[in-house]
Coordinates of C-alpha atoms in Angstrom, one line a residue:
M1064 CA -10.6 -4.0 -64.0
T1065 CA -11.1 -7.6 -63.1
A1066 CA -14.1 -8.9 -61.1
Q1067 CA -12.0 -9.4 -58.0
Q1068 CA -10.8 -5.8 -58.2
W1069 CA -14.3 -4.5 -58.4
I1070 CA -15.3 -6.7 -55.4
I1071 CA -12.4 -5.7 -53.2
L1072 CA -12.8 -2.0 -54.0
G1073 CA -16.5 -2.2 -53.3
I1074 CA -15.9 -3.9 -50.0
L1075 CA -13.3 -1.3 -49.0
T1076 CA -15.6 1.5 -50.0
V1077 CA -18.5 0.1 -47.9
T1078 CA -16.0 -0.6 -45.0
M1079 CA -14.8 3.0 -45.0
A1080 CA -18.4 4.2 -45.1
L1081 CA -19.2 2.1 -42.1
F1082 CA -16.1 3.3 -40.2
I1083 CA -17.3 6.9 -40.8
W1084 CA -20.9 6.2 -39.9
N1085 CA -19.7 4.7 -36.6
R1086 CA -22.9 2.7 -36.1
W1087 CA -20.8 -0.4 -35.2
R1088 CA -17.4 -0.3 -33.6
Y1089 CA -14.4 -0.5 -36.0
D1090 CA -13.5 -4.1 -34.9
V1091 CA -16.9 -5.4 -35.7
V1092 CA -16.8 -3.6 -39.1
S1093 CA -13.4 -5.0 -39.9
L1094 CA -14.5 -8.5 -39.0
M1095 CA -17.6 -8.2 -41.3
A1096 CA -15.3 -7.1 -44.1
L1097 CA -13.0 -10.0 -43.5
L1098 CA -15.8 -12.5 -43.7
V1099 CA -17.2 -10.9 -46.8
V1100 CA -13.8 -11.1 -48.7
T1101 CA -13.5 -14.7 -47.6
V1102 CA -17.0 -15.7 -48.7
T1103 CA -16.4 -14.0 -52.1
G1104 CA -13.2 -16.1 -52.5
I1105 CA -10.8 -13.2 -52.5
V1106 CA -9.0 -14.4 -49.3
P1107 CA -8.4 -18.2 -49.1
P1108 CA -10.0 -19.8 -46.0
D1109 CA -6.6 -20.9 -44.6
E1110 CA -5.4 -17.3 -44.6
V1111 CA -8.5 -15.7 -43.0
F1112 CA -7.0 -15.4 -39.6
S1113 CA -3.4 -15.1 -40.5
G1114 CA -3.4 -11.4 -39.6
F1115 CA -3.7 -12.3 -35.9
G1116 CA -0.2 -13.8 -36.0
H1117 CA 1.3 -10.9 -37.9
P1118 CA 4.4 -9.3 -36.3
A1119 CA 2.6 -5.9 -36.0
V1120 CA -0.2 -7.4 -34.1
I1121 CA 2.1 -9.3 -31.7
T1122 CA 4.1 -6.2 -31.2
V1123 CA 1.1 -4.0 -30.4
V1124 CA -0.1 -6.6 -27.8
A1125 CA 3.4 -6.8 -26.2
V1126 CA 3.8 -3.0 -26.0
L1127 CA 0.4 -2.6 -24.3
V1128 CA 1.4 -5.2 -21.7
V1129 CA 4.8 -3.7 -21.1
S1130 CA 3.3 -0.2 -20.8
K1131 CA 0.9 -1.4 -18.2
A1132 CA 3.7 -2.9 -16.1
L1133 CA 5.7 0.3 -16.2
F1134 CA 2.6 2.2 -15.2
N1135 CA 1.8 -0.1 -12.3
A1136 CA 5.3 0.2 -11.1
G1137 CA 5.0 4.0 -10.8
V1138 CA 7.8 4.6 -13.3
I1139 CA 6.2 7.4 -15.3
D1140 CA 4.4 8.8 -12.3
L1141 CA 7.7 9.7 -10.6
I1142 CA 8.5 11.9 -13.5
A1143 CA 5.0 13.3 -14.1
R1144 CA 4.7 14.5 -10.5
Q1145 CA 7.6 16.9 -11.1
L1146 CA 5.4 18.9 -13.5
G1147 CA 3.8 20.6 -10.5
R1148 CA 6.9 22.7 -10.2
V1149 CA 6.8 24.3 -13.7
G1150 CA 4.8 27.3 -12.5
D1151 CA 1.6 28.9 -13.7
R1152 CA 2.6 30.4 -17.1
P1153 CA 0.4 28.7 -19.8
T1154 CA 3.3 28.5 -22.4
V1155 CA 5.5 26.7 -19.9
Q1156 CA 2.8 24.4 -18.8
V1157 CA 1.8 23.5 -22.3
A1158 CA 5.5 23.0 -23.3
A1159 CA 6.2 20.8 -20.3
L1160 CA 3.1 18.6 -20.7
T1161 CA 3.3 18.3 -24.4
G1162 CA 7.0 17.6 -24.5
L1163 CA 6.8 15.0 -21.8
V1164 CA 3.8 13.2 -23.3
T1165 CA 5.7 13.2 -26.7
V1166 CA 8.7 11.4 -25.1
F1167 CA 6.5 8.9 -23.3
S1168 CA 4.5 8.2 -26.4
G1169 CA 7.6 7.2 -28.3
F1170 CA 8.0 4.2 -26.0
M1171 CA 4.6 3.3 -24.9
N1172 CA 1.0 3.2 -26.1
N1173 CA -0.3 6.8 -27.0
V1174 CA -3.5 6.5 -25.0
G1175 CA -1.6 5.1 -22.0
A1176 CA 0.8 8.1 -22.1
L1177 CA -2.1 10.5 -22.3
A1178 CA -3.9 8.7 -19.5
L1179 CA -1.0 9.2 -17.2
L1180 CA -0.8 13.0 -17.7
M1181 CA -4.5 13.9 -18.1
P1182 CA -5.0 14.1 -14.3
V1183 CA -1.9 16.2 -13.9
A1184 CA -3.1 18.6 -16.7
T1185 CA -6.5 18.9 -15.0
W1186 CA -4.9 19.5 -11.6
M1187 CA -2.5 22.2 -13.1
S1188 CA -5.3 24.0 -14.9
R1189 CA -7.5 24.1 -11.8
N1190 CA -4.7 25.3 -9.6
S1191 CA -3.9 28.1 -12.1
G1192 CA -7.6 29.1 -12.4
R1193 CA -7.6 28.4 -16.2
S1194 CA -9.7 26.1 -18.4
P1195 CA -8.4 22.5 -18.8
S1196 CA -9.2 23.0 -22.5
L1197 CA -5.9 25.0 -22.9
L1198 CA -3.9 22.0 -21.8
L1199 CA -5.9 18.9 -22.8
M1200 CA -5.9 19.3 -26.6
P1201 CA -2.1 20.0 -26.7
L1202 CA -1.6 17.0 -24.5
A1203 CA -3.5 14.8 -27.0
F1204 CA -1.7 16.1 -30.0
G1205 CA 1.6 15.6 -28.2
S1206 CA 0.8 11.9 -27.7
L1207 CA 0.2 11.6 -31.5
L1208 CA 3.5 13.4 -32.3
G1209 CA 5.4 11.1 -29.9
G1210 CA 4.1 8.0 -31.6
M1211 CA 6.3 8.8 -34.7
L1212 CA 9.6 8.6 -32.8
T1213 CA 10.1 4.8 -32.7
L1214 CA 9.0 1.6 -34.2
I1215 CA 6.8 0.8 -31.1
G1216 CA 5.4 4.3 -30.7
T1217 CA 2.2 3.7 -32.7
P1218 CA 0.6 0.8 -34.7
P1219 CA 1.1 2.5 -38.1
N1220 CA 4.8 2.4 -37.6
M1221 CA 4.7 -1.3 -36.8
I1222 CA 2.5 -2.0 -39.8
I1223 CA 4.7 0.0 -42.2
A1224 CA 7.9 -1.6 -40.7
A1225 CA 6.5 -5.1 -41.3
Y1226 CA 5.2 -4.1 -44.8
R1227 CA 8.7 -3.0 -45.8
A1228 CA 9.8 -6.6 -45.7
N1229 CA 7.4 -7.2 -48.6
V1230 CA 9.2 -4.7 -50.8
A1231 CA 12.7 -4.9 -49.4
E1232 CA 14.8 -7.5 -47.7
T1233 CA 14.3 -6.2 -44.2
Q1234 CA 11.8 -4.2 -42.2
F1235 CA 12.4 -0.8 -40.6
G1236 CA 14.3 -1.0 -37.3
M1237 CA 13.5 0.3 -33.9
F1238 CA 15.0 3.8 -34.4
D1239 CA 14.7 4.1 -38.2
F1240 CA 11.7 6.4 -37.6
L1241 CA 13.6 8.6 -35.2
P1242 CA 15.3 11.2 -37.5
V1243 CA 12.0 12.1 -39.2
G1244 CA 9.9 11.7 -36.0
V1245 CA 12.2 13.9 -33.9
S1246 CA 12.2 16.7 -36.5
V1247 CA 8.4 16.7 -36.9
A1248 CA 7.7 16.3 -33.2
F1249 CA 10.1 19.0 -32.1
V1250 CA 8.6 21.6 -34.5
G1251 CA 5.1 20.4 -33.6
V1252 CA 5.7 20.8 -29.8
V1253 CA 7.4 24.2 -30.2
F1254 CA 4.4 25.5 -32.3
I1255 CA 1.8 24.1 -29.9
A1256 CA 3.6 25.6 -26.9
L1257 CA 4.2 29.1 -28.5
V1258 CA 1.2 29.5 -30.8
G1259 CA -1.1 26.5 -30.9
W1260 CA -2.7 26.6 -27.5
R1261 CA -3.8 30.3 -28.2
L1262 CA -5.9 29.0 -31.1
I1263 CA -8.1 26.8 -28.9
P1264 CA -11.4 28.4 -28.2
K1265 CA -11.6 29.7 -24.6
K1266 CA -14.0 27.6 -22.6
Q1267 CA -15.7 29.3 -19.8
D1268 CA -18.6 27.0 -19.3
S1269 CA -18.9 24.5 -16.4
V1270 CA -17.4 21.7 -18.3
A1271 CA -14.1 23.4 -19.0
S1272 CA -13.8 25.0 -15.6
G1273 CA -14.0 21.7 -13.9
E1274 CA -17.4 22.3 -12.4
L1275 CA -19.4 19.9 -14.6
F1276 CA -21.0 18.4 -11.5
E1277 CA -22.4 20.6 -8.8
V1278 CA -23.2 17.7 -6.4
S1279 CA -25.5 19.6 -4.1
E1280 CA -27.9 20.3 -7.0
Y1281 CA -28.6 16.6 -7.5
I1282 CA -28.8 15.3 -3.9
S1283 CA -32.2 15.2 -2.2
E1284 CA -32.7 14.7 1.5
L1285 CA -35.5 12.5 2.9
R1286 CA -36.4 12.0 6.5
V1287 CA -37.5 8.6 8.0
P1288 CA -40.6 9.5 10.2
E1289 CA -41.4 7.7 13.4
E1290 CA -44.5 6.2 11.8
S1291 CA -42.6 4.8 8.8
K1292 CA -43.0 1.0 8.4
F1293 CA -39.3 0.7 7.6
V1294 CA -38.1 1.9 11.0
G1295 CA -36.1 -1.0 12.3
F1296 CA -35.5 -2.5 8.9
P1297 CA -32.4 -2.4 6.7
L1298 CA -32.1 0.0 3.7
H1299 CA -32.3 -3.0 1.4
D1300 CA -35.9 -3.6 2.5
L1301 CA -36.8 0.0 1.7
L1302 CA -35.3 -0.1 -1.8
S1303 CA -36.7 -3.6 -2.6
V1304 CA -40.3 -2.2 -2.7
M1305 CA -39.3 0.5 -5.1
P1306 CA -40.4 -0.1 -8.7
N1307 CA -37.2 1.3 -10.1
K1308 CA -34.7 0.6 -7.3
E1309 CA -31.8 0.6 -9.8
D1310 CA -32.4 4.4 -10.4
I1311 CA -31.9 5.2 -6.7
T1312 CA -28.5 5.8 -5.1
I1313 CA -28.2 6.3 -1.4
V1314 CA -25.0 8.4 -1.1
G1315 CA -25.3 9.1 2.7
L1316 CA -27.2 8.7 5.9
V1317 CA -27.4 11.3 8.6
R1318 CA -28.1 10.2 12.2
N1319 CA -27.9 12.4 15.3
D1320 CA -25.8 14.9 13.3
K1321 CA -23.3 12.2 12.2
R1322 CA -22.9 11.3 8.6
F1323 CA -22.5 7.8 7.2
L1324 CA -21.4 8.1 3.6
A1325 CA -22.1 5.3 1.1
P1326 CA -24.0 3.3 3.8
S1327 CA -24.3 -0.4 3.6
M1328 CA -27.6 -1.6 2.2
Y1329 CA -28.0 -3.7 5.4
R1330 CA -27.7 -0.7 7.8
V1331 CA -30.9 -0.6 9.9
L1332 CA -33.0 2.5 9.6
R1333 CA -34.1 4.5 12.7
A1334 CA -36.7 7.2 13.2
D1335 CA -35.5 10.7 12.1
D1336 CA -32.7 9.3 10.0
I1337 CA -32.0 11.5 7.0
L1338 CA -31.2 9.8 3.7
M1339 CA -29.1 11.6 1.1
V1340 CA -30.5 10.3 -2.2
E1341 CA -29.5 10.8 -5.8
T1342 CA -32.3 9.9 -8.1
D1343 CA -34.9 11.2 -10.6
S1344 CA -38.2 12.9 -9.7
D1345 CA -40.4 9.8 -10.3
S1346 CA -38.3 7.6 -8.0
L1347 CA -38.2 10.4 -5.4
K1348 CA -42.0 10.4 -5.5
N1349 CA -42.0 6.7 -5.0
L1350 CA -39.8 7.0 -1.9
I1351 CA -42.2 9.4 -0.4
D1352 CA -45.5 7.7 -1.4
D1353 CA -44.5 4.0 -1.1
G1354 CA -41.7 4.3 1.4
G1355 CA -43.4 6.8 3.7
L1356 CA -40.4 9.2 3.7
E1357 CA -40.7 12.9 4.1
F1358 CA -39.0 15.5 1.9
I1359 CA -36.8 18.1 3.6
E1360 CA -36.9 21.5 1.9
G1361 CA -34.2 23.6 3.6
D1362 CA -34.8 26.6 1.5
K1363 CA -38.4 27.0 2.7
N1364 CA -37.2 27.3 6.3
D1365 CA -35.0 30.3 5.2
E1366 CA -38.0 32.0 3.6
K1367 CA -40.1 31.7 6.8
D1368 CA -37.3 33.1 9.0
E1369 CA -36.8 36.8 8.6
E1370 CA -34.4 37.5 11.3
G1371 CA -30.7 36.8 10.9
E1372 CA -30.4 34.9 14.2
E1373 CA -33.2 32.5 13.3
E1374 CA -31.6 31.9 9.9
E1375 CA -28.3 31.1 11.5
E1376 CA -30.0 28.5 13.8
D1377 CA -31.8 26.9 10.9
E1378 CA -28.4 26.6 9.1
K1379 CA -27.0 24.7 12.0
E1380 CA -30.0 22.4 12.0
K1381 CA -29.6 21.5 8.3
P1382 CA -27.7 18.4 7.7
D1383 CA -24.3 18.7 5.9
K1384 CA -25.0 17.9 2.3
S1385 CA -21.3 17.1 1.6
I1386 CA -20.8 13.5 0.4
E1387 CA -17.1 13.4 1.1
S1388 CA -15.2 12.6 4.3
D1389 CA -11.8 11.3 5.4
D1390 CA -12.9 7.8 4.5
V1391 CA -15.2 8.5 1.5
S1392 CA -14.1 10.3 -1.6
V1393 CA -16.0 11.7 -4.6
L1394 CA -14.1 12.2 -7.8
E1395 CA -14.6 12.6 -11.6
A1396 CA -13.3 9.9 -13.8
I1397 CA -13.4 9.3 -17.6
V1398 CA -14.3 6.0 -19.2
A1399 CA -11.2 4.8 -21.0
P1400 CA -11.3 2.8 -24.4
E1401 CA -10.6 -0.5 -22.6
S1402 CA -13.0 0.0 -19.8
L1403 CA -15.3 -2.9 -18.8
L1404 CA -18.1 -0.3 -18.4
I1405 CA -18.5 0.3 -22.1
G1406 CA -21.9 -0.8 -23.3
K1407 CA -23.1 -1.7 -19.9
T1408 CA -25.2 0.0 -17.2
A1409 CA -24.5 0.6 -13.6
S1410 CA -27.4 -1.6 -12.5
S1411 CA -26.3 -4.5 -14.7
L1412 CA -22.8 -4.3 -13.3
L1413 CA -24.0 -4.0 -9.7
L1414 CA -21.3 -1.4 -9.1
R1415 CA -22.3 -0.7 -5.5
E1416 CA -22.4 -4.4 -4.5
R1417 CA -19.4 -5.6 -6.4
Y1418 CA -17.1 -2.6 -6.4
G1419 CA -18.3 -0.5 -3.6
V1420 CA -18.8 2.7 -5.7
N1421 CA -21.8 4.8 -6.3
V1422 CA -22.4 6.6 -9.6
I1423 CA -23.7 10.1 -8.7
A1424 CA -23.8 11.6 -12.2
V1425 CA -22.8 11.0 -15.8
A1426 CA -21.8 13.5 -18.5
R1427 CA -21.4 12.9 -22.2
R1428 CA -19.9 15.3 -24.8
G1429 CA -19.8 18.1 -22.2
K1430 CA -23.4 17.9 -20.8
R1431 CA -24.7 16.1 -17.7
L1432 CA -27.1 13.3 -18.8
Q1433 CA -30.6 13.6 -17.3
E1434 CA -31.5 10.0 -17.9
R1435 CA -32.0 7.5 -15.1
L1436 CA -28.5 6.6 -13.9
G1437 CA -29.2 2.9 -13.7
R1438 CA -30.2 2.8 -17.3
I1439 CA -27.3 4.8 -18.9
R1440 CA -25.1 2.6 -21.1
F1441 CA -21.6 3.9 -20.7
Q1442 CA -19.6 5.0 -23.7
V1443 CA -15.9 5.8 -24.2
A1444 CA -15.0 9.2 -22.8
D1445 CA -18.1 9.5 -20.6
I1446 CA -17.3 11.4 -17.4
L1447 CA -18.5 9.9 -14.2
L1448 CA -18.9 11.3 -10.8
L1449 CA -18.1 8.4 -8.4
Q1450 CA -18.4 8.0 -4.7
G1451 CA -16.4 5.3 -2.8
G1452 CA -13.8 4.5 -0.2
A1453 CA -10.9 7.0 -0.2
N1454 CA -8.3 4.2 0.0
S1455 CA -10.0 1.8 -2.4
L1456 CA -11.3 4.2 -5.1
P1457 CA -8.0 4.7 -7.1
S1458 CA -7.6 0.9 -7.4
T1459 CA -11.3 0.4 -8.2
L1460 CA -10.9 3.0 -11.0
S1461 CA -8.1 1.0 -12.5
E1462 CA -10.1 -2.2 -12.2
L1463 CA -13.1 -0.6 -14.0
G1464 CA -10.8 0.9 -16.7
C1465 CA -11.5 4.5 -15.8
L1466 CA -9.0 7.4 -15.5
P1467 CA -9.2 10.0 -12.7
L1468 CA -9.6 13.6 -13.7
A1469 CA -7.9 14.9 -10.6
E1470 CA -4.4 14.7 -9.3
R1471 CA -5.4 12.4 -6.5
G1472 CA -5.3 8.7 -7.3
L1473 CA -2.8 9.3 -10.1
R1474 CA -0.3 6.7 -8.9
I1475 CA -1.3 3.2 -8.4
G1476 CA 2.1 1.7 -8.7
K1477 CA 4.9 0.8 -6.3
P1478 CA 7.9 3.0 -6.6
R1479 CA 10.1 0.5 -4.9
K1480 CA 10.0 -1.6 -8.1
V1481 CA 10.9 1.1 -10.5
L1482 CA 14.4 -0.1 -11.4
L1483 CA 13.4 -3.7 -12.3
P1484 CA 10.8 -2.9 -15.0
V1485 CA 13.0 -0.1 -16.4
G1486 CA 15.9 -2.6 -16.7
I1487 CA 13.8 -5.2 -18.4
F1488 CA 12.4 -2.7 -20.9
A1489 CA 15.9 -1.2 -21.5
V1490 CA 17.3 -4.7 -22.3
A1491 CA 14.4 -5.4 -24.7
M1492 CA 14.8 -2.2 -26.5
T1493 CA 18.6 -2.8 -26.8
L1494 CA 18.1 -6.2 -28.3
V1495 CA 15.8 -4.8 -30.9
A1496 CA 18.1 -1.8 -31.6
I1497 CA 21.2 -4.0 -32.3
N1498 CA 19.1 -6.5 -34.3
V1499 CA 19.6 -9.4 -32.0
L1500 CA 15.9 -10.1 -31.8
P1501 CA 12.9 -8.7 -33.8
A1502 CA 10.6 -6.4 -31.9
Q1503 CA 7.7 -8.8 -31.5
I1504 CA 10.0 -11.4 -29.9
S1505 CA 12.0 -9.1 -27.7
L1506 CA 9.0 -7.2 -26.3
T1507 CA 7.0 -10.4 -25.8
C1508 CA 9.9 -11.7 -23.8
A1509 CA 9.9 -8.5 -21.7
A1510 CA 6.2 -8.8 -21.1
V1511 CA 6.5 -12.4 -19.9
V1512 CA 9.4 -11.6 -17.7
M1513 CA 7.5 -8.7 -16.1
I1514 CA 4.6 -11.1 -15.4
V1515 CA 6.8 -13.7 -13.9
A1516 CA 8.6 -11.1 -11.8
G1517 CA 5.3 -10.1 -10.3
L1518 CA 5.3 -6.6 -11.8
L1519 CA 1.9 -7.4 -13.5
S1520 CA -0.6 -10.2 -12.9
P1521 CA -1.8 -12.3 -15.8
T1522 CA -5.3 -10.9 -15.3
D1523 CA -4.1 -7.3 -15.5
A1524 CA -2.0 -8.2 -18.6
Y1525 CA -5.0 -9.4 -20.5
K1526 CA -7.0 -6.3 -19.3
S1527 CA -4.3 -4.0 -20.6
I1528 CA -4.7 -5.2 -24.2
D1529 CA -6.8 -3.1 -26.4
W1530 CA -8.7 -6.0 -28.0
P1531 CA -10.7 -3.9 -30.4
V1532 CA -7.5 -2.6 -32.0
V1533 CA -6.0 -6.1 -32.0
V1534 CA -9.1 -7.5 -33.9
L1535 CA -9.1 -4.5 -36.2
L1536 CA -5.4 -5.2 -37.1
G1537 CA -5.9 -9.0 -37.4
A1538 CA -8.9 -8.5 -39.7
M1539 CA -7.6 -5.7 -41.8
I1540 CA -4.2 -7.2 -42.6
P1541 CA -5.6 -10.0 -44.8
I1542 CA -7.9 -7.5 -46.5
G1543 CA -4.8 -5.2 -47.1
N1544 CA -3.0 -8.2 -48.6
A1545 CA -5.9 -8.9 -50.8
F1546 CA -6.0 -5.3 -51.8
E1547 CA -2.4 -5.7 -53.0
T1548 CA -2.5 -9.2 -54.6
T1549 CA -5.6 -8.4 -56.7
G1550 CA -3.7 -5.6 -58.2
S1551 CA -6.1 -3.0 -56.9
A1552 CA -3.4 -1.0 -55.1
D1553 CA -1.2 -0.9 -58.2
L1554 CA -4.3 0.2 -60.2
I1555 CA -5.0 3.1 -57.9
A1556 CA -1.3 4.0 -57.7
S1557 CA -1.0 4.1 -61.5
Q1558 CA -4.1 6.3 -61.7
L1559 CA -2.6 8.7 -59.1
H1560 CA 0.6 8.7 -61.1
G1561 CA -1.3 9.6 -64.3
I1562 CA -3.0 12.4 -62.6
A1563 CA 0.2 13.8 -61.0
Q1564 CA 2.6 13.2 -63.9
A1565 CA 3.7 16.8 -63.9
A1566 CA 4.4 16.8 -60.2
T1567 CA 7.8 16.4 -58.7
P1568 CA 8.6 13.4 -56.5
A1569 CA 8.5 15.7 -53.5
A1570 CA 5.0 16.9 -54.5
M1571 CA 3.9 13.3 -54.9
L1572 CA 5.2 12.5 -51.4
A1573 CA 3.3 15.5 -50.0
I1574 CA 0.1 14.4 -51.8
L1575 CA 0.5 10.9 -50.4
M1576 CA 1.0 12.2 -46.9
V1577 CA -2.0 14.5 -47.0
G1578 CA -4.1 11.8 -48.4
T1579 CA -3.1 9.4 -45.6
M1580 CA -3.7 12.2 -43.0
L1581 CA -7.2 12.8 -44.3
L1582 CA -8.0 9.1 -44.3
S1583 CA -6.6 8.8 -40.8
N1584 CA -8.9 11.5 -39.6
I1585 CA -12.0 9.6 -40.5
V1586 CA -11.0 6.0 -39.9
N1587 CA -8.6 4.3 -37.5
N1588 CA -5.0 5.2 -38.0
A1589 CA -3.9 1.5 -38.3
A1590 CA -6.5 0.9 -41.0
A1591 CA -5.3 3.9 -42.9
A1592 CA -1.7 2.6 -42.8
I1593 CA -2.8 -0.9 -44.0
L1594 CA -4.7 0.5 -46.9
M1595 CA -2.2 3.2 -48.0
A1596 CA 1.0 1.1 -47.7
P1597 CA 0.3 -0.9 -50.9
I1598 CA -0.7 2.3 -52.8
A1599 CA 2.6 4.0 -51.6
A1600 CA 4.6 1.0 -52.8
G1601 CA 2.8 0.9 -56.1
L1602 CA 3.4 4.7 -56.6
S1603 CA 7.1 4.3 -56.0
H1604 CA 7.3 1.4 -58.4
A1605 CA 5.4 3.4 -61.1
I1606 CA 8.1 6.2 -61.0
G1607 CA 11.0 3.8 -60.5
A1608 CA 11.9 5.2 -57.1
N1609 CA 12.9 3.8 -53.7
A1610 CA 9.8 2.8 -51.7
D1611 CA 11.2 3.9 -48.3
P1612 CA 10.4 7.6 -48.5
F1613 CA 6.8 6.7 -49.7
L1614 CA 6.3 4.3 -46.8
M1615 CA 7.6 6.8 -44.4
C1616 CA 5.1 9.4 -45.7
V1617 CA 2.3 6.9 -45.0
A1618 CA 3.7 6.3 -41.5
V1619 CA 3.8 10.0 -40.7
G1620 CA 0.5 10.7 -42.3
A1621 CA -1.3 7.9 -40.5
S1622 CA 0.0 9.1 -37.1
C1623 CA -1.2 12.7 -37.5
A1624 CA -4.9 12.7 -37.1
F1625 CA -5.3 16.3 -35.7
L1626 CA -8.4 17.5 -37.5
T1627 CA -11.3 15.5 -35.8
P1628 CA -12.0 13.9 -32.4
I1629 CA -12.8 10.6 -34.2
G1630 CA -9.4 10.3 -35.8
H1631 CA -7.6 8.9 -32.8
Q1632 CA -8.6 7.7 -29.3
S1633 CA -6.4 10.4 -27.7
N1634 CA -8.5 13.1 -29.4
A1635 CA -11.8 11.4 -28.2
M1636 CA -10.5 11.1 -24.7
V1637 CA -10.1 14.8 -24.1
M1638 CA -13.2 16.0 -25.8
A1639 CA -15.5 15.8 -22.8
P1640 CA -13.0 17.0 -20.1
G1641 CA -11.9 19.8 -22.3
G1642 CA -15.4 20.8 -23.3
Y1643 CA -14.5 20.7 -26.9
R1644 CA -16.9 20.7 -29.9
F1645 CA -16.2 18.7 -33.1
S1646 CA -15.3 21.9 -34.9
D1647 CA -12.7 23.0 -32.3
Y1648 CA -10.1 20.4 -33.4
W1649 CA -9.2 21.9 -36.8
R1650 CA -8.4 25.3 -35.3
M1651 CA -5.1 24.0 -33.9
G1652 CA -5.1 20.8 -35.9
L1653 CA -4.9 22.3 -39.3
P1654 CA -1.8 24.4 -38.8
V1655 CA -0.1 21.5 -37.0
S1656 CA -1.0 19.3 -39.9
V1657 CA 0.4 21.8 -42.4
L1658 CA 3.6 22.0 -40.4
V1659 CA 3.9 18.2 -40.3
V1660 CA 3.8 18.1 -44.2
V1661 CA 6.1 21.2 -44.6
V1662 CA 8.8 19.7 -42.2
G1663 CA 8.1 16.0 -42.8
V1664 CA 8.5 15.7 -46.6
P1665 CA 12.0 17.5 -46.8
T1666 CA 13.2 15.6 -43.8
I1667 CA 12.1 12.2 -45.3
L1668 CA 13.9 13.1 -48.5
L1669 CA 17.0 14.0 -46.5
F1670 CA 17.2 10.8 -44.6
W1671 CA 15.5 8.5 -47.1
P1672 CA 16.4 9.7 -50.6
L1673 CA 14.6 8.6 -53.7

């Protein structure tokens, strides 16, 4: 081994370890690795950022923008809403949801397709009286299966298609993945619908049943007495003297039996006003001691009254603790991967002042966080209980990058513009299919036309791009090239060939696919494709075979991260809403993975012979 081979293999080993450790996000890790290979002289300075102009990166960006435009126009929503008619049988519900998300994922971003149908799945499960866990994991797996259908279905396909140009004269076309993808996806969906969902552990806890937040348990009621020094002053003045005002959320104000939900901070307080407050015990004590408010304990009144009539009268006197009305809604939402909330706190974002929403509670990995709300740094897949204007809350969720976990607020688009975006997208796909334009050019044109046509604002276009994935791809592509040019990929391929000399070509393909699957389950699927593609090409060269079936095995393997929640964003997105544990994924994921190999390898050999 040469010095450069030792260096690049050492860097890749450390990079993989950092991906698994997950201390820093994958885009940061990939950038660090890129800088190290540059400083060590393996990647020339003029090629450091060449990956950001790679066709696969441009295609990913264009697909994300086009997907967002289709979503805003309500195209997918018109189809998704028909799912409410499929009935209550779990097999039918799983088949309908998984099949539909599989089709959607073939032509748009996997996470985007999942995001469109998650509210529908949650709504269907609650209406049927069953746990959302029975529908959400099949939905996530369906989004992964659908990515295998077309060139634009998932980043690994785009990477493998572009890499093929290095070992052949042309890259894979738009529908070259379809024969293998359809075969594997069909078998996968049928298995999930008939058997797979039955392997998911039954979740009976509050998370899975959709009752993660029992709002009344976390709302305290405080009365403003006549002698309070804040009578006649706005709410803002009361909160300004609190030592931890960012931890106090005023979700409602009751005055003369009339409720004012999410009141303005400049509403003037009057004697006997009742404030509905979400806060921790320390801040509650400060409101009583420093603010001069009085704590209302409704349960104590019940204990004092022994006669039914008196209890009934007390109930009438208690203020309504509901924090919803015709004008104000409360709903659960999940923090999406592209959300602007990630890494920030509610207090730093001034959510109430800027966006008109209150954060009532936060749950992470299936448990409600007990920390002070204003100090919680949001993470991907956190579930938030939000209060805001009924009409504005859906659009606010979109602006914040959150997904509703209820059927309401599902559509943000304008159905009157459905035909235009569908037409633009169809033209772009046709141009790619008949080889008039490459995918990165055709889809970029489609994205620009959609923006010019007013289907998507430039701001929304930039927000729709998953920048961490773009950075990951742009950084890892030069590293993958260095992995190949230093001879490291051929070295590993020759070692694998030596170990598996007695194996048949079909067995080699199966080993390659399984190896890629395992790598994809612990690192990003795009990174797995970038690293395994040179090894696949080297292995095919070592046995004197066509590289296409080997590259197809990498594409399929990289797309099938069914064993862990960290293998793909889709898996992570459903973890908290479904109440899943880390160990729950392999129960259905392992048999699905085995099926993919059993069906995928023969199908690849049929359509892409050695």
